[in-house]
Amino acid sequence: MPFVFERNNMAPAKKRNVSSEIVGTKRVKNNKIDPDSVVKEILESKKHANDVFDLLEMLQSYNEKDAINAINACSKLFCTLLERKDLHRGTLPDEEEALRGEYTAQQKYEIFMCHRYNSCKEIVFEHLDHEEHGVKESALCCLMRFAESEGQHPLEDLDWSEHYSFPRELIQLLVGRLLSKTTDNALLLSRFQEYLEMGDVRFYVMSAIRDSVTKVMDRNKGIPLPVYQSNVFSLMSNISMPSNESELCTFMITQETKHEDWKATKLNEHRRAFEKMWLCFLKYKLPPSMYKRVLVIMHDSILPHMSKPTLMIDFLTAAYDVGGAISLLALNGLFVLIHQHNLDYPDFYKKLYNLLEPSVFHVKYRARFFHLANVFLSSSHLPVYLVAAFAKRLARLALTAPPTALLIVLPFIYNLIRRHPACRVLIHRPTSQDDLMEDPYKMDEEDPAKSCALESSLWEIKTLQEHYHPEVSKTAKLINKPLSQQEDDIDELLEITAFELMERDLKAPSTKTIPLEFETATQLLKGGGDVLQDHFCLDLL
């Protein structure tokens, strides 16, 4: 059936009974179209092809509800046209050229609709930056439906030997828009996470992230872009990597042929893409807050899925130099590489030793510090001099620590001595009164091997036995008796606060039963009436 279409300012060819007035910058229509009815008419007859302009006009509406309805309608329309193969395949000719060229009516229709499809995608991409989250989410879902339809019914001849029919360009454009440099898209990226469960989407998204990071950061000469890098991290941290080949079973695009040769179906290719993506992201300087976010997930979400985890050594070493909590978290990643990937890093315990400063008792990451330090020092094969240096340094720092920290430090030191009986010499060293005035321990020495800790004693704990807080004094006096073989569980003490400690001290002790008689009366009511009668008689007398 013949049809008519125009391109003059995207205006429909036929007259429409639509009156409108301009109020500020918003357009208010008295008669709104029903997008579902328009889609139905276009799909039923080609003579309604020009009605697609109504949809595109409504798609640009400022009204949230109208925009969402138009997005959903366009999604249904063009996905159906893709399925019917009613969109032009191959190189798309200019629309004016199509009118003058020797094309059949069907070909002209396909070219016309393909141009409208491209216009629709441009508008939907713009909606990813809309003020309303509902419009953003609808636009994201619409573009992913377009990607799925294009994958099943490609409009161009793709590289079938490597990528098959996956719409890489659309995914690259989508990732580029999601990784905004000015808008925090964390909420929208969390919605995108469900698509990352599909093997092919995940594979090509990782490649798109790497390309985007390289392009954007090189253009900015490596200077940190906090919003952009935060969006990149939000997207990458949402990627859940499969552990084995059998988990690569869900794909957005179902390939009918050569499916087993497709890179997106290979676990090794996923690992390689995952590794390249993270290494590309981490080679650029990060904002200080970003280091913490990366290092927190490093040991369980990044390193296990890398082909060569030891490639992270440069980043972890650089992160340690930042200082504070970042240094500790960096050591956690290095510890994983040492124990699980045979990394030779002789300065590990030296760096950990130098993190022991008075500030560790007063910062918010104190609990995590002692938890990780307990893990790092849990091996019974550590040199005695090293363990003694840690115990002595902690004891010296304990002299100025708050009570909440002392209730962690003292059991921590006791556990170190339990694991390494040779360190008991720090407790039972026979010394004269004069020797106590000259402690051989070198507090300012950065190398624990040269600190002379084994030649000293834990006199600091003896001093803490006179502490003003009764709990601290009681804990410090435990060292006067032989320590038990069972280690103290410090995990219960890590999160204790000064408020909780005060509440526990002020809590009234439980009331104990007070005995009223030395011998409990047992026969008073069991002796029958005679006993009771005698008592009554005595009372009467």
XYZ file of C-alpha atoms in Angstrom, residues 357-362 393-406 409 443 460 463-464 467-468:
27
model
C 51.120 5.134 65.842
C 49.071 6.827 68.599
C 46.500 7.891 66.004
C 45.328 4.302 65.391
C 43.539 4.379 68.760
C 41.489 7.449 67.891
C 55.358 -1.164 70.489
C 51.682 -1.746 71.304
C 52.485 -1.801 75.020
C 54.343 1.506 74.763
C 51.482 3.108 72.801
C 49.022 1.770 75.373
C 50.373 4.209 77.991
C 48.480 7.046 76.302
C 45.554 5.090 74.813
C 41.909 5.534 75.891
C 40.226 2.764 77.930
C 38.227 1.459 74.961
C 41.459 0.906 73.026
C 43.251 -0.658 76.016
C 45.322 -3.864 72.979
C 60.679 3.357 69.860
C 54.115 -0.802 80.516
C 52.098 0.348 84.961
C 48.573 -0.079 83.539
C 44.966 2.528 85.703
C 42.007 4.595 86.860
